[in-house]
PDB file of C-alpha atoms in Angstrom:
ATOM      1  CA  LEU L  20       0.000   0.000   0.000  1.00  0.00           C
ATOM      2  CA  SER L  21       2.754   2.455   0.940  1.00  0.00           C
ATOM      3  CA  ALA L  22       4.508   1.931  -2.401  1.00  0.00           C
ATOM      4  CA  HIS L  23       1.535   3.421  -4.272  1.00  0.00           C
ATOM      5  CA  LEU L  24       1.094   6.564  -2.148  1.00  0.00           C
ATOM      6  CA  PRO L  25       2.307  10.014  -3.260  1.00  0.00           C
ATOM      7  CA  GLN L  26       4.473  10.810  -0.211  1.00  0.00           C
ATOM      8  CA  LYS L  27       7.155   8.206   0.390  1.00  0.00           C
ATOM      9  CA  LEU L  28       8.096   7.144   3.891  1.00  0.00           C
ATOM     10  CA  ALA L  29      11.307   8.341   5.469  1.00  0.00           C
ATOM     11  CA  GLU L  30      14.308   6.101   5.098  1.00  0.00           C
ATOM     12  CA  GLY L  31      14.396   3.612   7.940  1.00  0.00           C
ATOM     13  CA  ALA L  32      10.681   3.912   8.736  1.00  0.00           C
ATOM     14  CA  LYS L  33       9.344   0.824  10.488  1.00  0.00           C
ATOM     15  CA  PHE L  34       5.931  -0.529   9.555  1.00  0.00           C
ATOM     16  CA  SER L  35       5.559  -1.754  13.138  1.00  0.00           C
ATOM     17  CA  ASP L  36       5.546   1.841  14.443  1.00  0.00           C
ATOM     18  CA  PRO L  37       2.006   3.198  15.036  1.00  0.00           C
ATOM     19  CA  HIS L  38       2.830   6.614  13.599  1.00  0.00           C
ATOM     20  CA  THR L  39       4.064   5.011  10.364  1.00  0.00           C
ATOM     21  CA  LYS L  40       0.851   3.049   9.998  1.00  0.00           C
ATOM     22  CA  ALA L  41      -1.197   6.179  10.753  1.00  0.00           C
ATOM     23  CA  LEU L  42       0.676   8.137   8.062  1.00  0.00           C
ATOM     24  CA  ILE L  43       0.053   5.415   5.481  1.00  0.00           C
ATOM     25  CA  LEU L  44      -3.644   5.186   6.351  1.00  0.00           C
ATOM     26  CA  LEU L  45      -4.064   8.971   6.171  1.00  0.00           C
ATOM     27  CA  GLN L  46      -2.446   9.073   2.737  1.00  0.00           C
ATOM     28  CA  ALA L  47      -4.659   6.213   1.605  1.00  0.00           C
ATOM     29  CA  HIS L  48      -7.678   8.185   2.841  1.00  0.00           C
ATOM     30  CA  PHE L  49      -6.653  11.343   0.973  1.00  0.00           C
ATOM     31  CA  SER L  50      -5.957   9.292  -2.160  1.00  0.00           C
ATOM     32  CA  ARG L  51      -9.242   7.351  -1.745  1.00  0.00           C
ATOM     33  CA  GLN L  52      -7.495   4.012  -1.922  1.00  0.00           C
ATOM     34  CA  ALA L  53      -9.618   0.904  -1.377  1.00  0.00           C
ATOM     35  CA  LEU L  54      -8.723  -0.895   1.855  1.00  0.00           C
ATOM     36  CA  SER L  55      -9.457  -4.262   3.414  1.00  0.00           C
ATOM     37  CA  LEU L  56     -12.037  -4.379   6.212  1.00  0.00           C
ATOM     38  CA  ASP L  57      -9.371  -4.538   8.914  1.00  0.00           C
ATOM     39  CA  LEU L  58      -7.374  -1.616   7.500  1.00  0.00           C
ATOM     40  CA  ALA L  59     -10.553   0.405   6.909  1.00  0.00           C
ATOM     41  CA  SER L  60     -11.457  -0.078  10.581  1.00  0.00           C
ATOM     42  CA  ASP L  61      -7.987   1.111  11.643  1.00  0.00           C
ATOM     43  CA  ARG L  62      -8.250   4.082   9.270  1.00  0.00           C
ATOM     44  CA  ASN L  63     -11.522   5.177  10.877  1.00  0.00           C
ATOM     45  CA  VAL L  64      -9.884   5.176  14.306  1.00  0.00           C
ATOM     46  CA  VAL L  65      -7.016   7.278  12.926  1.00  0.00           C
ATOM     47  CA  LEU L  66      -9.411   9.784  11.315  1.00  0.00           C
ATOM     48  CA  GLY L  67     -11.303  10.382  14.541  1.00  0.00           C
ATOM     49  CA  SER L  68      -8.081  11.056  16.425  1.00  0.00           C
ATOM     50  CA  ALA L  69      -6.556  13.114  13.609  1.00  0.00           C
ATOM     51  CA  LEU L  70      -9.346  15.687  13.660  1.00  0.00           C
ATOM     52  CA  LYS L  71      -9.003  16.242  17.411  1.00  0.00           C
ATOM     53  CA  LEU L  72      -5.213  16.501  17.113  1.00  0.00           C
ATOM     54  CA  LEU L  73      -5.466  19.009  14.263  1.00  0.00           C
ATOM     55  CA  GLN L  74      -7.795  21.249  16.260  1.00  0.00           C
ATOM     56  CA  ALA L  75      -5.355  21.120  19.171  1.00  0.00           C
ATOM     57  CA  LEU L  76      -2.499  21.810  16.745  1.00  0.00           C
ATOM     58  CA  VAL L  77      -4.268  24.947  15.518  1.00  0.00           C
ATOM     59  CA  ASP L  78      -4.512  26.135  19.138  1.00  0.00           C
ATOM     60  CA  VAL L  79      -0.807  25.522  19.809  1.00  0.00           C
ATOM     61  CA  ILE L  80       0.348  27.138  16.552  1.00  0.00           C
ATOM     62  CA  SER L  81      -1.884  30.191  16.998  1.00  0.00           C
ATOM     63  CA  SER L  82      -0.628  30.692  20.563  1.00  0.00           C
ATOM     64  CA  ASN L  83       2.803  31.193  19.006  1.00  0.00           C
ATOM     65  CA  GLY L  84       1.441  33.667  16.453  1.00  0.00           C
ATOM     66  CA  TRP L  85       2.355  31.634  13.348  1.00  0.00           C
ATOM     67  CA  LEU L  86      -0.081  32.348  10.519  1.00  0.00           C
ATOM     68  CA  LYS L  87       0.853  30.054   7.630  1.00  0.00           C
ATOM     69  CA  PRO L  88       1.244  26.826   9.670  1.00  0.00           C
ATOM     70  CA  ALA L  89      -2.136  27.516  11.308  1.00  0.00           C
ATOM     71  CA  LEU L  90      -3.814  27.839   7.902  1.00  0.00           C
ATOM     72  CA  VAL L  91      -2.168  24.591   6.752  1.00  0.00           C
ATOM     73  CA  ALA L  92      -3.514  22.781   9.828  1.00  0.00           C
ATOM     74  CA  MET L  93      -7.019  24.111   9.099  1.00  0.00           C
ATOM     75  CA  GLU L  94      -6.820  22.926   5.491  1.00  0.00           C
ATOM     76  CA  SER L  95      -5.605  19.537   6.735  1.00  0.00           C
ATOM     77  CA  SER L  96      -8.812  19.272   8.758  1.00  0.00           C
ATOM     78  CA  GLN L  97     -10.786  19.716   5.533  1.00  0.00           C
ATOM     79  CA  MET L  98      -8.728  16.957   3.911  1.00  0.00           C
ATOM     80  CA  VAL L  99      -9.474  14.554   6.762  1.00  0.00           C
ATOM     81  CA  VAL L 100     -13.232  15.172   6.628  1.00  0.00           C
ATOM     82  CA  GLN L 101     -13.613  14.993   2.841  1.00  0.00           C
ATOM     83  CA  GLY L 102     -10.946  12.411   2.011  1.00  0.00           C
ATOM     84  CA  LEU L 103      -9.051  14.531  -0.504  1.00  0.00           C
ATOM     85  CA  TRP L 104      -5.638  16.124  -0.939  1.00  0.00           C
ATOM     86  CA  ASP L 105      -5.625  19.910  -0.818  1.00  0.00           C
ATOM     87  CA  ARG L 106      -4.424  19.918  -4.434  1.00  0.00           C
ATOM     88  CA  ASP L 107      -7.489  17.980  -5.611  1.00  0.00           C
ATOM     89  CA  HIS L 108     -10.311  19.840  -7.309  1.00  0.00           C
ATOM     90  CA  PRO L 109     -13.016  20.935  -4.826  1.00  0.00           C
ATOM     91  CA  LEU L 110     -15.707  19.406  -7.064  1.00  0.00           C
ATOM     92  CA  MET L 111     -14.336  15.971  -6.142  1.00  0.00           C
ATOM     93  CA  GLN L 112     -16.098  16.417  -2.796  1.00  0.00           C
ATOM     94  CA  LEU L 113     -19.461  15.897  -4.467  1.00  0.00           C
ATOM     95  CA  PRO L 114     -20.782  12.336  -4.286  1.00  0.00           C
ATOM     96  CA  HIS L 115     -20.236  10.175  -7.404  1.00  0.00           C
ATOM     97  CA  PHE L 116     -17.981  12.809  -9.006  1.00  0.00           C
ATOM     98  CA  THR L 117     -15.003  11.404 -10.878  1.00  0.00           C
ATOM     99  CA  LYS L 118     -12.073  13.039 -12.601  1.00  0.00           C
ATOM    100  CA  ALA L 119     -13.890  12.544 -15.916  1.00  0.00           C
ATOM    101  CA  ILE L 120     -16.907  14.509 -14.658  1.00  0.00           C
ATOM    102  CA  VAL L 121     -14.655  17.281 -13.333  1.00  0.00           C
ATOM    103  CA  ASP L 122     -12.849  17.431 -16.683  1.00  0.00           C
ATOM    104  CA  ARG L 123     -16.175  17.817 -18.496  1.00  0.00           C
ATOM    105  CA  CYS L 124     -17.167  20.624 -16.135  1.00  0.00           C
ATOM    106  CA  GLN L 125     -13.904  22.471 -16.691  1.00  0.00           C
ATOM    107  CA  ALA L 126     -14.128  22.026 -20.465  1.00  0.00           C
ATOM    108  CA  HIS L 127     -17.639  23.492 -20.532  1.00  0.00           C
ATOM    109  CA  GLU L 128     -18.087  26.904 -22.175  1.00  0.00           C
ATOM    110  CA  GLU L 129     -19.248  28.328 -18.863  1.00  0.00           C
ATOM    111  CA  GLU L 130     -16.785  28.436 -15.983  1.00  0.00           C
ATOM    112  CA  ILE L 131     -17.690  25.575 -13.633  1.00  0.00           C
ATOM    113  CA  ASP L 132     -15.200  25.408 -10.780  1.00  0.00           C
ATOM    114  CA  THR L 133     -17.251  25.496  -7.589  1.00  0.00           C
ATOM    115  CA  VAL L 134     -20.200  23.802  -5.952  1.00  0.00           C
ATOM    116  CA  PHE L 135     -22.152  27.016  -6.465  1.00  0.00           C
ATOM    117  CA  ASP L 136     -21.492  26.803 -10.213  1.00  0.00           C
ATOM    118  CA  ILE L 137     -23.011  23.299 -10.239  1.00  0.00           C
ATOM    119  CA  MET L 138     -26.041  24.576  -8.354  1.00  0.00           C
ATOM    120  CA  GLY L 139     -26.514  27.413 -10.847  1.00  0.00           C
ATOM    121  CA  LEU L 140     -26.662  25.228 -13.965  1.00  0.00           C
ATOM    122  CA  GLU L 141     -29.847  24.600 -15.892  1.00  0.00           C
ATOM    123  CA  ASP L 142     -31.184  21.104 -15.279  1.00  0.00           C
ATOM    124  CA  ASP L 143     -30.581  19.864 -18.822  1.00  0.00           C
ATOM    125  CA  VAL L 144     -27.015  21.214 -18.848  1.00  0.00           C
ATOM    126  CA  ARG L 145     -26.308  19.652 -15.463  1.00  0.00           C
ATOM    127  CA  ASP L 146     -27.703  16.292 -16.557  1.00  0.00           C
ATOM    128  CA  SER L 147     -25.618  16.352 -19.723  1.00  0.00           C
ATOM    129  CA  LEU L 148     -22.401  17.160 -17.854  1.00  0.00           C
ATOM    130  CA  LEU L 149     -22.777  14.839 -14.890  1.00  0.00           C
ATOM    131  CA  GLN L 150     -24.454  11.861 -16.614  1.00  0.00           C
ATOM    132  CA  LEU L 151     -25.613  10.416 -13.293  1.00  0.00           C
ATOM    133  CA  SER L 152     -28.649   8.325 -12.400  1.00  0.00           C
ATOM    134  CA  PRO L 153     -31.638   9.939 -10.613  1.00  0.00           C
ATOM    135  CA  ALA L 154     -30.558   8.369  -7.309  1.00  0.00           C
ATOM    136  CA  GLN L 155     -27.031   9.678  -7.723  1.00  0.00           C
ATOM    137  CA  MET L 156     -28.356  13.133  -8.670  1.00  0.00           C
ATOM    138  CA  ALA L 157     -30.372  13.102  -5.448  1.00  0.00           C
ATOM    139  CA  ASP L 158     -27.116  12.547  -3.517  1.00  0.00           C
ATOM    140  CA  VAL L 159     -25.524  15.479  -5.353  1.00  0.00           C
ATOM    141  CA  ALA L 160     -28.526  17.691  -4.554  1.00  0.00           C
ATOM    142  CA  HIS L 161     -28.309  16.732  -0.880  1.00  0.00           C
ATOM    143  CA  PHE L 162     -24.644  17.684  -0.768  1.00  0.00           C
ATOM    144  CA  CYS L 163     -25.275  21.010  -2.514  1.00  0.00           C
ATOM    145  CA  ASN L 164     -28.110  21.862  -0.117  1.00  0.00           C
ATOM    146  CA  ASN L 165     -25.790  21.258   2.848  1.00  0.00           C
ATOM    147  CA  TYR L 166     -22.822  23.113   1.366  1.00  0.00           C
ATOM    148  CA  PRO L 167     -22.410  26.409   3.270  1.00  0.00           C
ATOM    149  CA  ASN L 168     -23.201  29.669   1.509  1.00  0.00           C
ATOM    150  CA  ILE L 169     -22.289  32.405   3.968  1.00  0.00           C
ATOM    151  CA  ASP L 170     -22.189  36.176   3.564  1.00  0.00           C
ATOM    152  CA  LEU L 171     -19.522  37.977   5.567  1.00  0.00           C
ATOM    153  CA  GLU L 172     -19.202  41.650   6.447  1.00  0.00           C
ATOM    154  CA  TYR L 173     -16.619  43.232   8.713  1.00  0.00           C
ATOM    155  CA  GLU L 174     -15.783  46.573  10.264  1.00  0.00           C
ATOM    156  CA  VAL L 175     -12.736  47.815  12.162  1.00  0.00           C
ATOM    157  CA  ALA L 176     -13.687  50.139  15.016  1.00  0.00           C
ATOM    158  CA  ASP L 177     -12.015  53.575  14.893  1.00  0.00           C
ATOM    159  CA  ALA L 178      -9.785  52.440  12.063  1.00  0.00           C
ATOM    160  CA  ASP L 179      -8.483  56.010  11.489  1.00  0.00           C
ATOM    161  CA  GLU L 180      -7.344  56.441  15.085  1.00  0.00           C
ATOM    162  CA  VAL L 181      -5.147  53.375  15.665  1.00  0.00           C
ATOM    163  CA  GLU L 182      -1.801  53.947  17.369  1.00  0.00           C
ATOM    164  CA  THR L 183       1.064  51.581  18.136  1.00  0.00           C
ATOM    165  CA  GLY L 184       0.147  49.098  20.840  1.00  0.00           C
ATOM    166  CA  ASP L 185      -3.570  49.966  20.778  1.00  0.00           C
ATOM    167  CA  ALA L 186      -6.243  47.328  21.240  1.00  0.00           C
ATOM    168  CA  VAL L 187      -8.007  47.003  17.886  1.00  0.00           C
ATOM    169  CA  GLN L 188     -11.536  45.652  17.685  1.00  0.00           C
ATOM    170  CA  MET L 189     -13.103  44.177  14.564  1.00  0.00           C
ATOM    171  CA  THR L 190     -16.750  43.172  14.256  1.00  0.00           C
ATOM    172  CA  VAL L 191     -17.591  40.376  11.819  1.00  0.00           C
ATOM    173  CA  THR L 192     -21.196  39.706  10.800  1.00  0.00           C
ATOM    174  CA  LEU L 193     -22.026  36.291   9.344  1.00  0.00           C
ATOM    175  CA  GLU L 194     -25.268  35.246   7.673  1.00  0.00           C
ATOM    176  CA  ARG L 195     -25.974  31.861   6.147  1.00  0.00           C
ATOM    177  CA  GLU L 196     -28.254  31.646   3.122  1.00  0.00           C
ATOM    178  CA  VAL L 197     -30.827  28.929   3.785  1.00  0.00           C
ATOM    179  CA  ASP L 198     -34.218  28.045   2.334  1.00  0.00           C
ATOM    180  CA  GLU L 199     -37.198  29.021   4.454  1.00  0.00           C
ATOM    181  CA  ASP L 200     -38.360  25.409   4.727  1.00  0.00           C
ATOM    182  CA  THR L 201     -34.967  24.109   5.913  1.00  0.00           C
ATOM    183  CA  ASP L 202     -35.139  22.115   9.134  1.00  0.00           C
ATOM    184  CA  ALA L 203     -33.119  24.084  11.711  1.00  0.00           C
ATOM    185  CA  SER L 204     -31.741  20.869  13.199  1.00  0.00           C
ATOM    186  CA  THR L 205     -30.006  20.004   9.922  1.00  0.00           C
ATOM    187  CA  ILE L 206     -28.227  23.348   9.484  1.00  0.00           C
ATOM    188  CA  GLY L 207     -24.484  22.879   9.670  1.00  0.00           C
ATOM    189  CA  GLN L 208     -24.537  19.115   9.270  1.00  0.00           C
ATOM    190  CA  VAL L 209     -21.666  18.100   7.025  1.00  0.00           C
ATOM    191  CA  SER L 210     -22.033  15.850   3.983  1.00  0.00           C
ATOM    192  CA  ALA L 211     -18.932  13.697   4.321  1.00  0.00           C
ATOM    193  CA  PRO L 212     -19.549  10.041   3.418  1.00  0.00           C
ATOM    194  CA  ARG L 213     -15.832   9.250   3.731  1.00  0.00           C
ATOM    195  CA  TYR L 214     -15.623  10.470   7.318  1.00  0.00           C
ATOM    196  CA  PRO L 215     -16.710   7.737   9.760  1.00  0.00           C
ATOM    197  CA  LYS L 216     -18.672   9.899  12.219  1.00  0.00           C
ATOM    198  CA  PRO L 217     -21.444  12.518  11.988  1.00  0.00           C
ATOM    199  CA  LYS L 218     -19.836  15.943  11.667  1.00  0.00           C
ATOM    200  CA  VAL L 219     -21.070  19.473  12.305  1.00  0.00           C
ATOM    201  CA  GLU L 220     -19.349  22.435  10.646  1.00  0.00           C
ATOM    202  CA  GLY L 221     -16.788  24.374  12.607  1.00  0.00           C
ATOM    203  CA  TRP L 222     -15.185  27.648  11.544  1.00  0.00           C
ATOM    204  CA  TRP L 223     -12.202  29.788  12.406  1.00  0.00           C
ATOM    205  CA  LEU L 224     -11.995  33.550  12.050  1.00  0.00           C
ATOM    206  CA  VAL L 225      -8.372  34.639  11.740  1.00  0.00           C
ATOM    207  CA  VAL L 226      -6.661  38.002  11.364  1.00  0.00           C
ATOM    208  CA  GLY L 227      -3.114  37.787  10.069  1.00  0.00           C
ATOM    209  CA  ASP L 228      -0.234  39.616   8.455  1.00  0.00           C
ATOM    210  CA  VAL L 229       0.836  37.459   5.503  1.00  0.00           C
ATOM    211  CA  LYS L 230       4.020  39.416   4.795  1.00  0.00           C
ATOM    212  CA  ARG L 231       5.324  38.908   8.345  1.00  0.00           C
ATOM    213  CA  ASN L 232       3.654  35.499   8.882  1.00  0.00           C
ATOM    214  CA  ASN L 233       2.023  36.869  12.036  1.00  0.00           C
ATOM    215  CA  LEU L 234      -1.281  35.563  13.374  1.00  0.00           C
ATOM    216  CA  LEU L 235      -2.826  38.472  15.266  1.00  0.00           C
ATOM    217  CA  CYS L 236      -6.154  36.996  16.331  1.00  0.00           C
ATOM    218  CA  ILE L 237      -8.122  33.752  16.072  1.00  0.00           C
ATOM    219  CA  LYS L 238     -11.572  32.704  17.224  1.00  0.00           C
ATOM    220  CA  ARG L 239     -13.455  29.433  16.824  1.00  0.00           C
ATOM    221  CA  VAL L 240     -17.016  29.972  15.569  1.00  0.00           C
ATOM    222  CA  ALA L 241     -20.095  27.743  15.489  1.00  0.00           C
ATOM    223  CA  LEU L 242     -22.615  29.159  13.037  1.00  0.00           C
ATOM    224  CA  GLN L 243     -26.300  28.398  12.600  1.00  0.00           C
ATOM    225  CA  LYS L 244     -28.070  31.131  10.597  1.00  0.00           C
ATOM    226  CA  THR L 245     -26.466  34.352  11.819  1.00  0.00           C
ATOM    227  CA  ALA L 246     -23.696  35.441  14.139  1.00  0.00           C
ATOM    228  CA  LYS L 247     -21.929  38.631  15.140  1.00  0.00           C
ATOM    229  CA  VAL L 248     -18.376  38.034  16.313  1.00  0.00           C
ATOM    230  CA  LYS L 249     -15.956  40.481  17.920  1.00  0.00           C
ATOM    231  CA  LEU L 250     -12.249  40.013  17.247  1.00  0.00           C
ATOM    232  CA  ASP L 251      -9.633  41.807  19.353  1.00  0.00           C
ATOM    233  CA  PHE L 252      -5.958  42.147  18.536  1.00  0.00           C
ATOM    234  CA  VAL L 253      -3.083  44.448  19.423  1.00  0.00           C
ATOM    235  CA  ALA L 254      -1.812  46.932  16.846  1.00  0.00           C
ATOM    236  CA  PRO L 255       1.843  46.508  15.788  1.00  0.00           C
ATOM    237  CA  ASP L 256       4.569  48.178  17.859  1.00  0.00           C
ATOM    238  CA  GLU L 257       5.947  50.022  14.846  1.00  0.00           C
ATOM    239  CA  ALA L 258       4.068  52.829  13.104  1.00  0.00           C
ATOM    240  CA  GLY L 259       3.277  52.340   9.433  1.00  0.00           C
ATOM    241  CA  ASP L 260       0.762  51.079   6.905  1.00  0.00           C
ATOM    242  CA  TYR L 261      -0.074  47.378   7.224  1.00  0.00           C
ATOM    243  CA  LYS L 262      -1.908  45.099   4.805  1.00  0.00           C
ATOM    244  CA  LEU L 263      -3.778  42.549   6.909  1.00  0.00           C
ATOM    245  CA  THR L 264      -6.054  39.680   5.935  1.00  0.00           C
ATOM    246  CA  LEU L 265      -9.247  38.396   7.520  1.00  0.00           C
ATOM    247  CA  TYR L 266      -9.709  34.645   6.975  1.00  0.00           C
ATOM    248  CA  PHE L 267     -12.938  32.682   7.414  1.00  0.00           C
ATOM    249  CA  MET L 268     -11.854  29.043   7.393  1.00  0.00           C
ATOM    250  CA  CYS L 269     -14.032  25.924   7.440  1.00  0.00           C
ATOM    251  CA  ASP L 270     -12.918  22.721   9.150  1.00  0.00           C
ATOM    252  CA  SER L 271     -15.023  20.410   6.965  1.00  0.00           C
ATOM    253  CA  TYR L 272     -15.301  21.523   3.320  1.00  0.00           C
ATOM    254  CA  LEU L 273     -12.805  22.500   0.653  1.00  0.00           C
ATOM    255  CA  GLY L 274     -13.472  25.554  -1.481  1.00  0.00           C
ATOM    256  CA  CYS L 275     -15.717  27.589   0.828  1.00  0.00           C
ATOM    257  CA  ASP L 276     -13.043  29.538   2.734  1.00  0.00           C
ATOM    258  CA  GLN L 277     -13.112  33.317   2.428  1.00  0.00           C
ATOM    259  CA  GLU L 278     -10.398  35.919   2.794  1.00  0.00           C
ATOM    260  CA  TYR L 279     -10.475  39.706   2.752  1.00  0.00           C
ATOM    261  CA  GLU L 280      -7.500  42.055   2.622  1.00  0.00           C
ATOM    262  CA  PHE L 281      -7.765  45.335   4.489  1.00  0.00           C
ATOM    263  CA  ASP L 282      -5.381  48.180   5.262  1.00  0.00           C
ATOM    264  CA  LEU L 283      -4.552  49.339   8.760  1.00  0.00           C
ATOM    265  CA  SER L 284      -2.660  52.592   9.269  1.00  0.00           C
ATOM    266  CA  VAL L 285      -0.902  52.678  12.624  1.00  0.00           C
ATOM    267  CA  ALA L 286       0.286  56.021  14.004  1.00  0.00           C
ATOM    268  CA  GLN L 287       3.084  56.407  16.531  1.00  0.00           C
ATOM    269  CA  GLY L 288       1.681  56.398  20.035  1.00  0.00           C
ATOM    270  CA  ASP L 289       3.177  57.941  23.179  1.00  0.00           C
ATOM    271  CA  SER L 290       5.952  55.717  24.561  1.00  0.00           C
ATOM    272  CA  ASP L 291       6.450  54.953  28.230  1.00  0.00           C
ATOM    273  CA  GLU L 292       9.751  56.853  28.167  1.00  0.00           C
ATOM    274  CA  ASP L 293       8.003  59.988  26.926  1.00  0.00           C
ATOM    275  CA  GLU L 294       5.409  59.656  29.671  1.00  0.00           C
ATOM    276  CA  ASP L 295       8.105  59.146  32.325  1.00  0.00           C
ATOM    277  CA  SER L 296       9.979  62.167  30.999  1.00  0.00           C
ATOM    278  CA  GLU L 297       6.862  64.313  31.117  1.00  0.00           C
ATOM    279  CA  ASP L 298       6.180  63.148  34.690  1.00  0.00           C
ATOM    280  CA  GLY L 299       9.749  64.044  35.698  1.00  0.00           C
ATOM    281  CA  ASP L 300       9.515  67.504  34.153  1.00  0.00           C
ATOM    282  CA  SER L 301       6.231  68.079  35.920  1.00  0.00           C
ATOM    283  CA  ASP L 302       7.706  67.043  39.319  1.00  0.00           C
ATOM    284  CA  GLY L 303      10.671  69.367  38.817  1.00  0.00           C
ATOM    285  CA  MET L 304       8.438  72.342  38.114  1.00  0.00           C
ATOM    286  CA  GLU L 305       6.442  71.674  41.276  1.00  0.00           C
ATOM    287  CA  GLU L 306       9.666  71.729  43.419  1.00  0.00           C
ATOM    288  CA  ASP L 307      10.676  75.102  41.982  1.00  0.00           C
TER     289      ASP L 307
END
C-alpha cells in the first residue's frame, strides 16, 4: 500500500511503528485508496483522532502567532473530513464525481469550478455534464443543499485612530443563506460520506499579516443562521501602513473559505519613556 502513495516514507521507517501506519492510512484516505475491512477499521480510528489533534495543533500554533502553519492545519482538517488532498479539485467532494466529470465541467463553455457553479446550472445542462442516475443526482442535490453559503461583512472600530500598541476591535457579521423550509436541526450538518462519524461544521476567524507570517487573532465559531463576532488584537509596535487579511476558514469543506484584505494605518503612540519624561519635568516644576 505504501509503495503506491504520493508521499514516500522516510528512510528507515518501520511498519511496526504506530505513527508510520497512521501516516500510510491517512495518505490512503486522501488518495481514496480501497482498503481491506481490517485496514478500513484502523483508518476510521485514525481519522477520529486526527481531527481532534489538528484542532489542538491549531490552538498551539496560533498561541505562538504563526499564521501560515495555522492555515495549513485548518486545510488539513478539511482533507481529513472529505478524504481529498488539498491539491485535488473541490468538485471531487461531491458524491459520485469522478475526474472525468470534473474534466467535463472544466471544459464546458461556462466556468464551472465550484459547488455554487453546479447549483446554478440549468437542469438539462447539469444532466448532460454529470451523466448520473436519478438516485445519484439526489445525492448530489443533498450535498449542494448542505454546502455552506455564507455572507460575511466586517468593520474595524475607529480604524483612522489606531496607534502603536492599541487594542483594535473588529466586528464580523455572518449570515448563512438557507431556504425558508430548511429544518433548523439540519443546518451545519456536514455531507462527508468518507468520514466515519457525523460531523457538524466548525469555523475559524483569523486576522493575520501574511508578509510577516504573524497571526494576530483567532476565534473558533459555530454558526447556525447568523452570528456577530468580535475580534480583538493588538496593533503593531511600529508605526506604518499594514496590509492585513481576515480569513474565514471551514474545518469540513474545501473551497468555501473566504479571505479579505484590508489596510490598517498605525500612528506612533506615546511611549512609556516619553510619559516618564513628562512626569519628571512636571515634578521638577512643582519643586521650583
